[in-house]
Coordinates of C-alpha atoms in Angstrom, one line a residue:
Chain G
M1 CA 71.1 -19.6 -42.5
I2 CA 70.4 -20.3 -38.9
T3 CA 72.3 -23.5 -37.7
L4 CA 72.2 -25.2 -34.3
T5 CA 75.0 -23.2 -33.0
H6 CA 72.7 -20.1 -33.0
F7 CA 70.0 -21.9 -31.2
L8 CA 72.4 -22.8 -28.7
L9 CA 74.1 -19.5 -28.3
V10 CA 70.6 -18.0 -27.8
S11 CA 69.6 -20.4 -25.1
A12 CA 73.0 -20.1 -23.3
C13 CA 72.2 -16.2 -23.0
I14 CA 68.7 -16.6 -22.0
F15 CA 70.1 -19.2 -19.3
C16 CA 72.7 -16.8 -18.1
I17 CA 70.1 -13.9 -18.0
G18 CA 67.8 -16.1 -15.8
M19 CA 70.6 -17.1 -13.6
Y20 CA 71.3 -13.5 -13.0
A21 CA 67.9 -12.9 -12.1
V22 CA 67.7 -15.5 -9.7
L23 CA 71.0 -14.4 -7.9
A24 CA 70.6 -10.6 -8.2
K25 CA 67.0 -9.7 -7.8
R26 CA 65.4 -8.7 -4.5
N27 CA 62.1 -9.8 -5.1
A28 CA 60.6 -13.4 -5.0
I29 CA 58.5 -12.9 -8.0
M30 CA 61.4 -11.7 -10.2
I31 CA 63.5 -14.7 -9.0
L32 CA 60.4 -16.9 -10.2
V33 CA 60.7 -15.1 -13.5
G34 CA 64.3 -15.8 -13.5
I35 CA 63.7 -19.5 -13.0
E36 CA 61.2 -19.5 -15.9
L37 CA 63.8 -17.9 -18.0
M38 CA 66.2 -20.8 -17.4
I39 CA 63.9 -23.5 -18.0
N40 CA 62.6 -21.8 -21.3
A41 CA 66.3 -21.9 -22.4
A42 CA 66.4 -25.6 -21.8
I43 CA 63.3 -26.3 -23.6
L44 CA 64.8 -24.3 -26.5
N45 CA 67.8 -26.6 -26.4
F46 CA 65.6 -29.7 -26.2
V47 CA 63.6 -28.5 -29.3
A48 CA 66.8 -27.6 -31.4
F49 CA 68.4 -30.8 -30.6
S50 CA 65.5 -33.1 -31.5
K51 CA 66.0 -32.0 -35.1
Y52 CA 68.7 -34.8 -35.2
D53 CA 66.7 -37.3 -33.3
K54 CA 64.5 -38.5 -36.2
T55 CA 63.5 -42.0 -34.5
N56 CA 61.5 -41.0 -31.7
Y57 CA 61.4 -37.2 -31.0
G58 CA 62.4 -37.6 -27.4
G59 CA 63.4 -34.0 -27.2
Q60 CA 60.0 -32.5 -28.4
I61 CA 58.2 -34.7 -25.9
F62 CA 60.5 -33.7 -23.2
A63 CA 60.0 -30.0 -24.0
L64 CA 56.1 -30.7 -23.8
F65 CA 56.3 -32.0 -20.3
A66 CA 59.0 -29.4 -19.0
I67 CA 56.5 -26.7 -20.1
V68 CA 53.8 -28.3 -17.9
L69 CA 55.9 -29.1 -14.9
A70 CA 57.4 -25.5 -15.1
A71 CA 53.8 -23.8 -15.1
A72 CA 52.9 -26.2 -12.1
A73 CA 55.8 -25.2 -10.0
V74 CA 55.4 -21.4 -10.9
A75 CA 51.7 -22.0 -9.7
V76 CA 53.0 -23.4 -6.2
G77 CA 55.5 -20.9 -6.0
L78 CA 53.1 -18.0 -6.4
A79 CA 50.8 -19.4 -3.8
I80 CA 53.6 -19.7 -1.5
I81 CA 55.0 -16.3 -1.8
L82 CA 51.4 -14.9 -1.4
N83 CA 51.3 -16.8 1.7
V84 CA 54.9 -15.4 2.9
Y85 CA 53.4 -11.8 2.0
R86 CA 50.6 -12.3 4.5
H87 CA 52.8 -12.9 7.2
F88 CA 55.8 -10.6 6.5
N89 CA 54.4 -7.8 4.3
T90 CA 57.4 -8.2 2.0
I91 CA 58.6 -10.6 -0.5
N92 CA 62.1 -9.8 -0.4
P93 CA 64.0 -13.1 0.7
K94 CA 66.9 -11.0 2.2
N95 CA 64.5 -9.6 4.8
M96 CA 63.4 -12.9 6.4
H97 CA 65.5 -14.1 9.0
E98 CA 63.4 -16.3 11.3
L99 CA 65.3 -19.4 10.2
K100 CA 69.0 -19.4 10.8
D101 CA 72.1 -20.9 12.2
Chain A
M1 CA 53.1 -47.8 -41.0
N2 CA 49.9 -49.3 -39.6
T3 CA 51.9 -52.3 -38.5
A4 CA 54.3 -50.3 -36.6
L5 CA 51.4 -48.5 -35.0
T6 CA 49.8 -51.6 -33.9
N7 CA 53.0 -53.0 -32.7
I8 CA 53.6 -50.1 -30.5
L9 CA 50.2 -50.2 -29.2
D10 CA 50.6 -53.8 -28.5
Q11 CA 53.8 -53.1 -26.5
I12 CA 52.0 -50.4 -24.4
I13 CA 49.0 -52.5 -23.6
N14 CA 51.7 -55.4 -22.5
S15 CA 53.4 -53.0 -20.2
V16 CA 50.3 -52.0 -18.4
P17 CA 50.4 -54.6 -16.0
L18 CA 54.0 -53.5 -14.9
F19 CA 52.3 -50.2 -14.1
K20 CA 49.6 -51.7 -11.7
P21 CA 50.6 -50.1 -8.4
E22 CA 51.2 -46.7 -9.9
L23 CA 47.6 -47.0 -11.5
A24 CA 46.2 -47.8 -8.0
L25 CA 48.0 -44.8 -6.8
I26 CA 46.6 -42.5 -9.6
T27 CA 43.2 -44.0 -9.0
G28 CA 43.6 -43.3 -5.0
F29 CA 44.7 -39.6 -5.8
V30 CA 41.9 -39.0 -7.9
I31 CA 39.2 -40.6 -5.4
S32 CA 40.8 -38.7 -2.3
I33 CA 40.4 -35.2 -4.1
F34 CA 36.7 -36.1 -4.7
S35 CA 36.2 -37.4 -1.3
S36 CA 37.8 -34.2 0.3
L37 CA 35.5 -32.1 -1.7
F38 CA 32.2 -34.1 -1.3
L39 CA 32.5 -36.8 1.3
T40 CA 34.1 -34.8 4.1
K41 CA 30.8 -33.1 5.0
I42 CA 29.2 -36.7 5.4
Y43 CA 32.1 -38.2 7.2
K44 CA 35.0 -36.3 8.6
H45 CA 37.9 -38.8 8.0
S46 CA 36.6 -39.9 4.6
T47 CA 39.8 -38.8 2.9
Y48 CA 42.1 -40.2 5.7
I49 CA 40.4 -43.8 5.0
T50 CA 40.5 -43.5 1.4
T51 CA 44.5 -42.7 1.4
L52 CA 45.0 -45.6 3.8
L53 CA 42.8 -47.9 1.7
S54 CA 44.8 -47.0 -1.6
L55 CA 48.2 -47.5 0.1
I56 CA 47.1 -50.8 1.3
A57 CA 46.0 -51.7 -2.3
V58 CA 49.4 -50.3 -3.7
G59 CA 51.2 -52.4 -1.3
Y60 CA 49.2 -55.5 -2.2
L61 CA 50.0 -55.1 -5.8
L62 CA 53.5 -54.3 -5.0
F63 CA 54.0 -57.7 -3.3
D64 CA 52.7 -59.3 -6.4
Q65 CA 55.7 -57.6 -8.4
I66 CA 58.6 -59.1 -5.8
G67 CA 61.1 -61.1 -7.8
Q68 CA 59.7 -60.0 -11.0
T69 CA 62.4 -58.4 -13.7
A70 CA 61.0 -56.8 -16.5
T71 CA 60.8 -53.6 -18.7
G72 CA 58.0 -51.9 -20.2
F73 CA 56.6 -48.8 -22.0
S74 CA 59.8 -49.1 -24.5
E75 CA 62.4 -49.8 -21.7
S76 CA 61.7 -46.7 -19.9
W77 CA 59.9 -48.5 -17.0
I78 CA 62.0 -50.8 -15.0
V79 CA 60.5 -53.4 -12.7
D80 CA 63.2 -55.2 -10.8
P81 CA 64.1 -56.0 -7.1
L82 CA 65.7 -52.8 -6.6
S83 CA 62.4 -50.9 -7.7
S84 CA 60.3 -53.2 -5.9
Y85 CA 61.8 -53.2 -2.4
A86 CA 62.3 -49.3 -2.7
R87 CA 58.6 -48.9 -3.7
I88 CA 57.7 -51.1 -0.6
I89 CA 59.7 -49.1 1.8
I90 CA 58.2 -46.1 0.3
V91 CA 54.4 -47.3 0.6
L92 CA 55.0 -48.3 4.2
S93 CA 56.5 -45.2 5.5
A94 CA 53.8 -43.3 3.6
F95 CA 51.4 -45.2 5.5
V96 CA 52.9 -44.2 8.9
I97 CA 53.1 -40.7 7.9
T98 CA 49.5 -40.4 6.9
I99 CA 48.5 -41.5 10.4
F100 CA 50.9 -39.1 11.8
I101 CA 49.4 -36.2 9.7
K102 CA 45.8 -37.4 10.8
H103 CA 46.6 -37.2 14.4
R104 CA 48.4 -33.9 14.3
H105 CA 46.3 -31.9 11.9
S106 CA 42.9 -33.2 12.4
C107 CA 41.0 -30.2 10.6
N108 CA 40.8 -29.0 7.1
N109 CA 43.3 -31.5 5.9
G110 CA 41.8 -33.2 3.1
D111 CA 44.1 -32.1 0.4
V112 CA 47.2 -33.1 2.1
Y113 CA 46.2 -36.7 1.7
S114 CA 46.1 -36.4 -2.1
V115 CA 49.2 -34.4 -2.3
L116 CA 51.0 -37.0 -0.4
L117 CA 49.8 -39.8 -2.8
A118 CA 51.2 -37.6 -5.6
A119 CA 54.5 -37.5 -3.9
V120 CA 54.6 -41.2 -3.5
L121 CA 53.4 -41.8 -7.2
G122 CA 56.7 -39.3 -8.1
T123 CA 59.1 -41.6 -5.7
H124 CA 57.6 -44.7 -7.4
V125 CA 58.6 -43.1 -10.8
L126 CA 62.2 -42.0 -9.6
S127 CA 62.8 -45.7 -8.3
S128 CA 61.9 -47.6 -11.3
T129 CA 63.0 -45.9 -14.3
S130 CA 66.4 -45.2 -16.3
N131 CA 65.0 -42.7 -18.7
W132 CA 65.8 -39.0 -18.1
L133 CA 62.3 -37.9 -19.1
L134 CA 60.7 -39.9 -16.3
A135 CA 63.3 -39.1 -13.8
F136 CA 62.7 -35.6 -14.3
I137 CA 59.2 -35.7 -14.1
G138 CA 59.4 -37.8 -10.8
I139 CA 61.9 -35.3 -9.3
E140 CA 59.4 -32.4 -10.3
M141 CA 56.3 -34.3 -8.9
V142 CA 58.1 -34.8 -5.6
S143 CA 59.5 -31.4 -5.4
I144 CA 56.1 -29.7 -6.3
A145 CA 54.1 -32.0 -3.8
S146 CA 56.9 -31.3 -1.1
Y147 CA 56.7 -27.5 -1.4
I148 CA 52.7 -27.7 -1.0
L149 CA 53.3 -30.0 2.1
V150 CA 55.7 -27.6 3.8
G151 CA 53.5 -24.6 3.0
Y152 CA 50.1 -26.1 3.6
F153 CA 49.6 -25.6 7.4
S154 CA 51.5 -22.6 7.5
K155 CA 50.1 -20.7 10.6
N156 CA 53.2 -18.7 11.5
K157 CA 56.2 -16.8 9.8
I158 CA 58.8 -19.7 10.3
Q159 CA 56.5 -22.0 8.2
A160 CA 55.9 -19.5 5.6
E161 CA 59.6 -18.7 5.4
A162 CA 60.7 -22.3 5.2
A163 CA 58.2 -23.1 2.4
M164 CA 59.5 -20.0 0.3
K165 CA 63.0 -20.9 0.8
Y166 CA 62.3 -24.6 -0.3
A167 CA 60.3 -23.7 -3.2
L168 CA 62.8 -21.1 -4.7
F169 CA 65.8 -23.1 -4.1
G170 CA 64.2 -26.3 -5.5
S171 CA 62.9 -24.8 -8.7
V172 CA 66.3 -23.1 -9.3
C173 CA 67.9 -26.7 -8.9
A174 CA 65.3 -28.2 -11.1
A175 CA 66.0 -25.5 -13.9
V176 CA 69.7 -26.1 -13.7
M177 CA 69.2 -29.9 -14.0
L178 CA 66.8 -29.4 -17.0
Y179 CA 69.3 -27.4 -18.9
G180 CA 72.0 -30.1 -18.0
L181 CA 69.6 -32.7 -19.4
S182 CA 69.1 -30.7 -22.6
L183 CA 72.8 -30.7 -23.1
V184 CA 73.1 -34.7 -22.3
Y185 CA 70.3 -35.2 -24.7
G186 CA 72.1 -33.1 -27.5
L187 CA 75.3 -35.0 -27.0
T188 CA 73.8 -38.4 -27.0
G189 CA 70.4 -38.3 -28.9
D190 CA 69.3 -40.7 -26.4
L191 CA 67.4 -40.3 -23.1
N192 CA 67.9 -43.7 -21.4
F193 CA 70.9 -43.5 -19.3
E194 CA 71.6 -47.1 -19.3
A195 CA 71.5 -47.4 -23.0
T196 CA 74.8 -48.0 -25.1
A197 CA 74.0 -45.2 -27.5
H198 CA 73.9 -42.8 -24.4
L199 CA 77.2 -44.0 -23.0
Q200 CA 78.8 -43.9 -26.4
G201 CA 77.5 -40.5 -27.0
L202 CA 79.1 -39.3 -23.8
M203 CA 82.5 -40.9 -24.6
D204 CA 82.4 -39.3 -27.8
A205 CA 81.6 -35.7 -26.7
P206 CA 84.2 -33.3 -25.8
E207 CA 85.2 -33.5 -22.2
L208 CA 84.7 -30.0 -21.1
I209 CA 81.0 -30.0 -22.0
V210 CA 80.5 -33.4 -20.8
S211 CA 81.8 -32.4 -17.3
L212 CA 79.5 -29.1 -17.3
A213 CA 76.5 -30.9 -18.4
L214 CA 76.8 -33.8 -15.6
L215 CA 77.6 -31.3 -13.1
F216 CA 74.3 -29.4 -13.9
V217 CA 72.5 -32.8 -13.9
F218 CA 73.9 -33.7 -10.4
V219 CA 72.7 -30.2 -9.2
G220 CA 69.0 -31.6 -9.5
I221 CA 69.7 -35.0 -8.0
G222 CA 72.0 -33.3 -5.1
F223 CA 69.0 -31.1 -4.2
K224 CA 66.6 -34.1 -3.6
L225 CA 69.3 -36.2 -1.8
G226 CA 70.5 -33.4 0.0
F227 CA 74.3 -34.0 -0.5
V228 CA 76.9 -31.2 0.1
P229 CA 77.0 -28.4 -1.5
F230 CA 73.2 -28.5 -2.2
H231 CA 72.2 -29.3 1.2
V232 CA 71.8 -25.6 2.6
W233 CA 67.8 -25.8 2.6
T234 CA 67.8 -28.9 4.6
P235 CA 68.2 -27.4 7.9
D236 CA 65.9 -24.3 7.5
V237 CA 63.1 -26.4 6.0
Y238 CA 63.3 -29.4 8.4
Q239 CA 63.1 -26.8 11.2
G240 CA 60.3 -24.7 9.6
A241 CA 57.7 -27.5 8.5
P242 CA 55.3 -29.1 10.6
T243 CA 57.1 -32.2 12.4
S244 CA 54.9 -34.7 10.5
I245 CA 56.0 -33.2 7.1
T246 CA 59.5 -33.2 8.4
A247 CA 59.4 -36.9 9.0
F248 CA 57.9 -37.2 5.2
L249 CA 60.8 -35.0 3.9
S250 CA 63.5 -36.9 5.5
T251 CA 62.5 -40.2 4.5
I252 CA 60.4 -40.7 1.3
P253 CA 62.0 -38.4 -1.4
K254 CA 65.4 -39.7 -0.4
V255 CA 64.7 -43.1 -1.0
G256 CA 63.2 -42.4 -4.5
A257 CA 66.1 -40.2 -5.3
L258 CA 68.6 -42.5 -3.9
I259 CA 67.7 -45.4 -6.0
L260 CA 67.6 -43.4 -9.0
F261 CA 71.3 -42.2 -8.2
A262 CA 72.3 -45.8 -7.5
R263 CA 71.2 -47.0 -11.1
L264 CA 72.9 -43.8 -12.6
Y265 CA 76.0 -44.4 -10.8
R266 CA 76.2 -48.0 -11.5
S267 CA 75.7 -47.9 -15.3
W268 CA 78.2 -44.8 -15.6
S269 CA 80.9 -45.9 -13.2
S270 CA 81.5 -49.4 -15.0
T271 CA 82.5 -47.9 -18.4
D272 CA 85.9 -47.0 -19.1
F273 CA 85.5 -43.6 -20.5
Y274 CA 87.2 -40.9 -18.7
F275 CA 84.4 -39.7 -16.9
S276 CA 83.9 -42.9 -14.9
E277 CA 87.1 -42.0 -13.0
L278 CA 86.1 -38.5 -12.6
L279 CA 82.8 -39.6 -11.3
E280 CA 84.3 -42.1 -8.8
W281 CA 86.4 -39.2 -7.2
Y282 CA 83.5 -36.9 -7.3
M283 CA 81.5 -39.4 -5.3
V284 CA 84.1 -40.0 -3.0
V285 CA 84.7 -36.4 -2.3
V286 CA 81.0 -35.4 -2.1
A287 CA 80.5 -38.4 0.3
I288 CA 83.2 -37.5 2.7
A289 CA 82.2 -33.8 2.6
T290 CA 78.5 -34.6 3.4
M291 CA 79.4 -37.0 6.3
L292 CA 81.8 -34.4 7.7
I293 CA 79.6 -31.1 7.3
G294 CA 76.5 -33.0 8.4
N295 CA 77.9 -34.4 11.6
L296 CA 80.2 -31.4 12.6
A297 CA 77.5 -28.8 12.1
A298 CA 74.9 -30.9 14.0
L299 CA 77.3 -30.6 16.9
R300 CA 76.3 -27.0 17.7
Q301 CA 72.5 -27.1 17.2
Q302 CA 70.2 -26.2 19.8
D303 CA 66.9 -27.3 18.2
A304 CA 66.2 -31.1 17.8
K305 CA 64.6 -30.8 14.2
R306 CA 67.6 -28.9 13.1
M307 CA 70.0 -31.3 14.5
M308 CA 68.2 -34.1 13.0
A309 CA 68.3 -32.2 9.6
Y310 CA 72.3 -32.2 9.8
S311 CA 72.0 -35.8 10.9
S312 CA 70.1 -36.7 7.9
I313 CA 72.8 -34.9 5.7
G314 CA 75.4 -37.1 7.7
H315 CA 73.5 -40.3 7.0
T316 CA 73.1 -39.1 3.4
G317 CA 76.9 -39.2 2.9
F318 CA 76.8 -42.7 4.4
L319 CA 74.3 -43.8 1.8
L320 CA 76.6 -42.3 -0.9
M321 CA 79.2 -44.4 0.5
A322 CA 76.7 -47.5 0.3
I323 CA 76.1 -46.6 -3.4
Y324 CA 79.7 -46.2 -4.0
A325 CA 80.1 -49.9 -3.0
Y326 CA 77.0 -51.1 -4.6
Q327 CA 77.9 -53.6 -7.3
D328 CA 75.2 -56.5 -7.7
S329 CA 73.7 -57.5 -4.7
A330 CA 71.7 -54.4 -3.1
A331 CA 70.8 -56.1 0.2
F332 CA 73.0 -54.1 2.3
L333 CA 71.9 -50.8 0.6
F334 CA 68.4 -51.7 1.4
F335 CA 69.2 -52.9 4.8
Y336 CA 70.5 -49.2 5.5
I337 CA 67.9 -47.7 3.9
S338 CA 65.0 -49.4 5.9
A339 CA 67.4 -48.7 9.0
Y340 CA 67.4 -45.1 8.1
V341 CA 63.6 -44.8 7.5
L342 CA 62.9 -46.8 10.6
M343 CA 65.1 -44.6 12.9
N344 CA 64.3 -41.2 11.3
L345 CA 60.4 -41.9 11.8
A346 CA 60.9 -43.1 15.4
A347 CA 62.8 -39.9 16.1
F348 CA 60.4 -37.6 14.6
L349 CA 57.5 -39.3 16.2
F350 CA 59.4 -38.7 19.7
I351 CA 60.2 -35.1 18.9
D352 CA 56.5 -34.8 18.0
Q353 CA 55.3 -36.1 21.3
L354 CA 57.7 -33.9 23.2
E355 CA 56.6 -31.0 21.3
Q356 CA 53.1 -31.6 22.1
R357 CA 54.0 -31.8 25.9
T358 CA 56.5 -28.8 26.1
G359 CA 55.5 -26.8 22.9
S360 CA 59.2 -26.4 21.8
T361 CA 61.6 -28.6 19.7
A362 CA 64.6 -26.9 21.6
I363 CA 66.8 -29.6 23.2
N364 CA 67.2 -27.7 26.5
S365 CA 63.5 -27.7 26.9
Y366 CA 63.9 -31.4 27.5
A367 CA 65.8 -30.8 30.7
G368 CA 64.9 -32.9 33.6
L369 CA 62.0 -34.7 31.6
G370 CA 63.6 -38.1 31.8
K371 CA 62.3 -38.6 35.4
K372 CA 58.7 -37.7 34.4
M373 CA 58.4 -39.7 31.3
P374 CA 61.1 -42.5 31.9
I375 CA 59.8 -44.9 29.2
L376 CA 59.3 -42.5 26.5
F377 CA 63.0 -41.2 27.0
T378 CA 64.4 -44.6 27.4
A379 CA 63.0 -45.4 24.1
F380 CA 64.1 -42.3 22.7
S381 CA 67.8 -42.8 23.8
L382 CA 67.6 -46.3 22.2
V383 CA 66.6 -44.5 18.9
C384 CA 69.6 -42.1 19.4
I385 CA 71.9 -45.4 20.0
S386 CA 70.7 -46.6 16.8
L387 CA 71.3 -43.3 14.9
V388 CA 74.9 -43.0 16.4
G389 CA 75.2 -46.9 15.2
L390 CA 76.1 -48.7 18.4
P391 CA 75.0 -52.4 19.1
P392 CA 72.7 -53.8 19.7
T393 CA 70.6 -51.8 16.9
I394 CA 69.7 -51.7 13.6
G395 CA 71.9 -48.7 13.1
F396 CA 75.0 -50.8 13.9
M397 CA 74.1 -53.8 11.7
G398 CA 73.5 -51.1 8.8
K399 CA 76.7 -49.5 9.2
L400 CA 78.7 -52.7 9.6
M401 CA 77.1 -53.9 6.5
V402 CA 77.9 -50.9 4.4
F403 CA 81.7 -51.1 5.9
S404 CA 82.1 -54.9 5.0
A405 CA 80.6 -54.3 1.4
L406 CA 83.1 -51.4 0.9
F407 CA 85.8 -53.8 2.2
D408 CA 84.8 -56.5 -0.4
F409 CA 84.8 -53.9 -3.1
T410 CA 88.3 -52.9 -2.3
G411 CA 89.7 -56.1 -4.0
A412 CA 89.5 -54.8 -7.5
Y413 CA 90.2 -51.3 -7.3
D414 CA 92.6 -48.7 -6.0
N415 CA 92.6 -48.4 -2.3
T416 CA 93.1 -44.8 -1.2
A417 CA 89.4 -43.7 -2.0
V418 CA 88.2 -46.6 0.2
I419 CA 90.5 -46.1 2.9
L420 CA 89.6 -42.5 3.1
L421 CA 85.9 -43.2 3.1
L422 CA 86.2 -45.9 5.7
A423 CA 88.2 -43.6 7.9
V424 CA 85.7 -40.8 7.6
G425 CA 82.7 -42.8 8.2
A426 CA 84.3 -44.1 11.4
L427 CA 85.4 -40.7 12.6
T428 CA 81.8 -39.1 11.8
S429 CA 80.2 -42.0 13.8
V430 CA 82.3 -41.1 16.7
I431 CA 81.5 -37.2 16.3
S432 CA 77.7 -38.0 16.1
L433 CA 77.9 -39.8 19.7
F434 CA 78.2 -36.2 21.1
F435 CA 75.1 -34.5 19.6
Y436 CA 72.7 -37.4 19.6
F437 CA 73.6 -38.0 23.3
R438 CA 72.7 -34.5 24.3
I439 CA 69.1 -35.5 24.1
P440 CA 69.4 -38.4 26.9
L441 CA 71.8 -36.0 28.7
Y442 CA 69.4 -33.1 29.1
A443 CA 66.5 -35.5 30.0
F444 CA 68.2 -37.5 32.8
L445 CA 70.8 -35.2 34.2
R446 CA 69.6 -31.8 34.0
K447 CA 67.5 -30.3 36.4
S448 CA 64.2 -28.7 35.1
E449 CA 62.5 -25.3 36.0
D450 CA 59.2 -26.2 35.3
H451 CA 57.5 -28.5 37.8
A452 CA 54.1 -29.1 35.8
K453 CA 53.1 -32.5 36.6
Q454 CA 51.2 -33.1 33.2
R455 CA 52.0 -36.3 31.3
I456 CA 51.5 -37.4 27.7
A457 CA 48.5 -39.3 27.4
P458 CA 48.8 -42.6 25.7
N459 CA 48.0 -42.3 22.1
T460 CA 48.3 -44.1 18.8
L461 CA 51.4 -42.3 17.9
L462 CA 53.0 -43.1 21.1
Y463 CA 52.4 -46.9 20.6
V464 CA 53.7 -46.6 17.0
S465 CA 57.0 -45.1 18.2
Y466 CA 57.4 -47.6 20.8
A467 CA 56.7 -50.4 18.2
F468 CA 59.4 -48.8 16.1
T469 CA 61.8 -48.9 18.8
I470 CA 61.3 -52.6 19.5
L471 CA 61.7 -53.2 15.7
L472 CA 65.1 -51.3 15.9
I473 CA 66.2 -53.5 18.5
F474 CA 64.9 -56.7 17.1
F475 CA 66.3 -56.5 13.7
G476 CA 69.6 -55.2 15.4
L477 CA 69.6 -58.7 17.2
F478 CA 68.3 -60.8 14.3
P479 CA 69.3 -58.8 11.1
S480 CA 68.9 -62.0 9.0
F481 CA 65.0 -61.7 9.1
L482 CA 65.5 -58.3 7.2
I483 CA 68.4 -59.3 5.0
D484 CA 66.5 -62.7 3.9
L485 CA 63.8 -60.6 2.7
F486 CA 65.9 -58.4 0.3
N487 CA 68.0 -61.5 -1.1

């Protein structure tokens, strides 16, 4: 029997993997992948919780909108990373030091 | 089932009039996309004209909504004085920023206007909702539009790097906020943060999980507002973005996020569950840390735009203090917001003028220019005086009103927090004197190396910035004109 707890555990694990990718990876595209994992963990949570929200399915609708917004954010992020590659010839955020205190 | 459906449809149709200004924005957005595709070949400035016209239409529809209080779309869309005035301020500053962009980036810029309209739509959503779904959509709309605006003109390494840092940091913050929202939704089963079911759900939930979920949610709001510790992107992005876009970033998204945060704080801090108390202390600590870090870090900046970034962090701390004191009358909040918007737009307009003249935004490049451009630097110094908060300017009146609102608020609550806030607010105003006054110091008292005689030709933007300076003084001397508007 798969209960709500299982869904929450899986989503917490996905969130942590995504967070790890964001903090540890040295490639902007891998960071975007990590962000995508974090967003999908939240979406899984929303869908799992909306089973208990019988009246207006707020969670399902939220999940749909979150998917669309995540896609838009990733599209913009990839365009910006492409532009960065043209200027720096690298997409490792740690190699960029034009702006600092 | 059928009657329920017709009821829902009726309700949606009845709520459409509340959504008129946003419908006008959406129409303007679509038309400006098409005009940048097809009409630009016929008339170069067609997109610019379309954008200005649609902003004027939105402003006209907004003036109809003043004084109205209503909710629509099953209570997720709120029209009240708080949202109406915020949206008017947003549309007015968007108008100025559109002109700013047109004069600085006159070629190949059609899409910028439509993205700007999308960002304005996002802030409209932020400032008139109490529903987490709409709030998240609003935050994402503003964020995505801002990433594009920062990266759009990128001609050099600095701008590309700023855009990437902004996009990555912003997306991580949005993802963390989304996860927090999913936990909040799970705990309450309701997405409206002003509803009793929502508050009851938060009160009944285990304290640890509520704290964690709300901390996650504040990451997203903190990113948009730029308060400590989510301010780290601000200086890099403000310095890297083109000056017209920096003027946009420091005003429009902040107003929207601020109104959302004010609504949230007011509905959550007035309950008697344990988190209200924690929230109040969180607010006090964040406001103090934001004011201190913003103003102290600004002291050692050499770049005018970077200094303005830290100064806007400092002002965010002040605005958090205003939200802390916000009870029923929002007049002082709006006065400070409009003062902040006016001062920032004027400051960035002057920085841009000087950037055109010297090709640099470093403060020491202003050395000796005060004698060559006396009017410009006198006006710029007045803006600096207003940013510090000295009389007779609007900045002084804004700070005075926030302080007095905080004093009125003291009556009912424990005093330690308020006294701390007041002390830090006064102290940081003194600190800010030192870095703002470096601009007139360099301009008037230092000798310059270059002896170029070239002057800034009079242009529209220069007149706009002079007009803003006059407004700063005017509203500082006669604040009642502005306060009466908001009451």
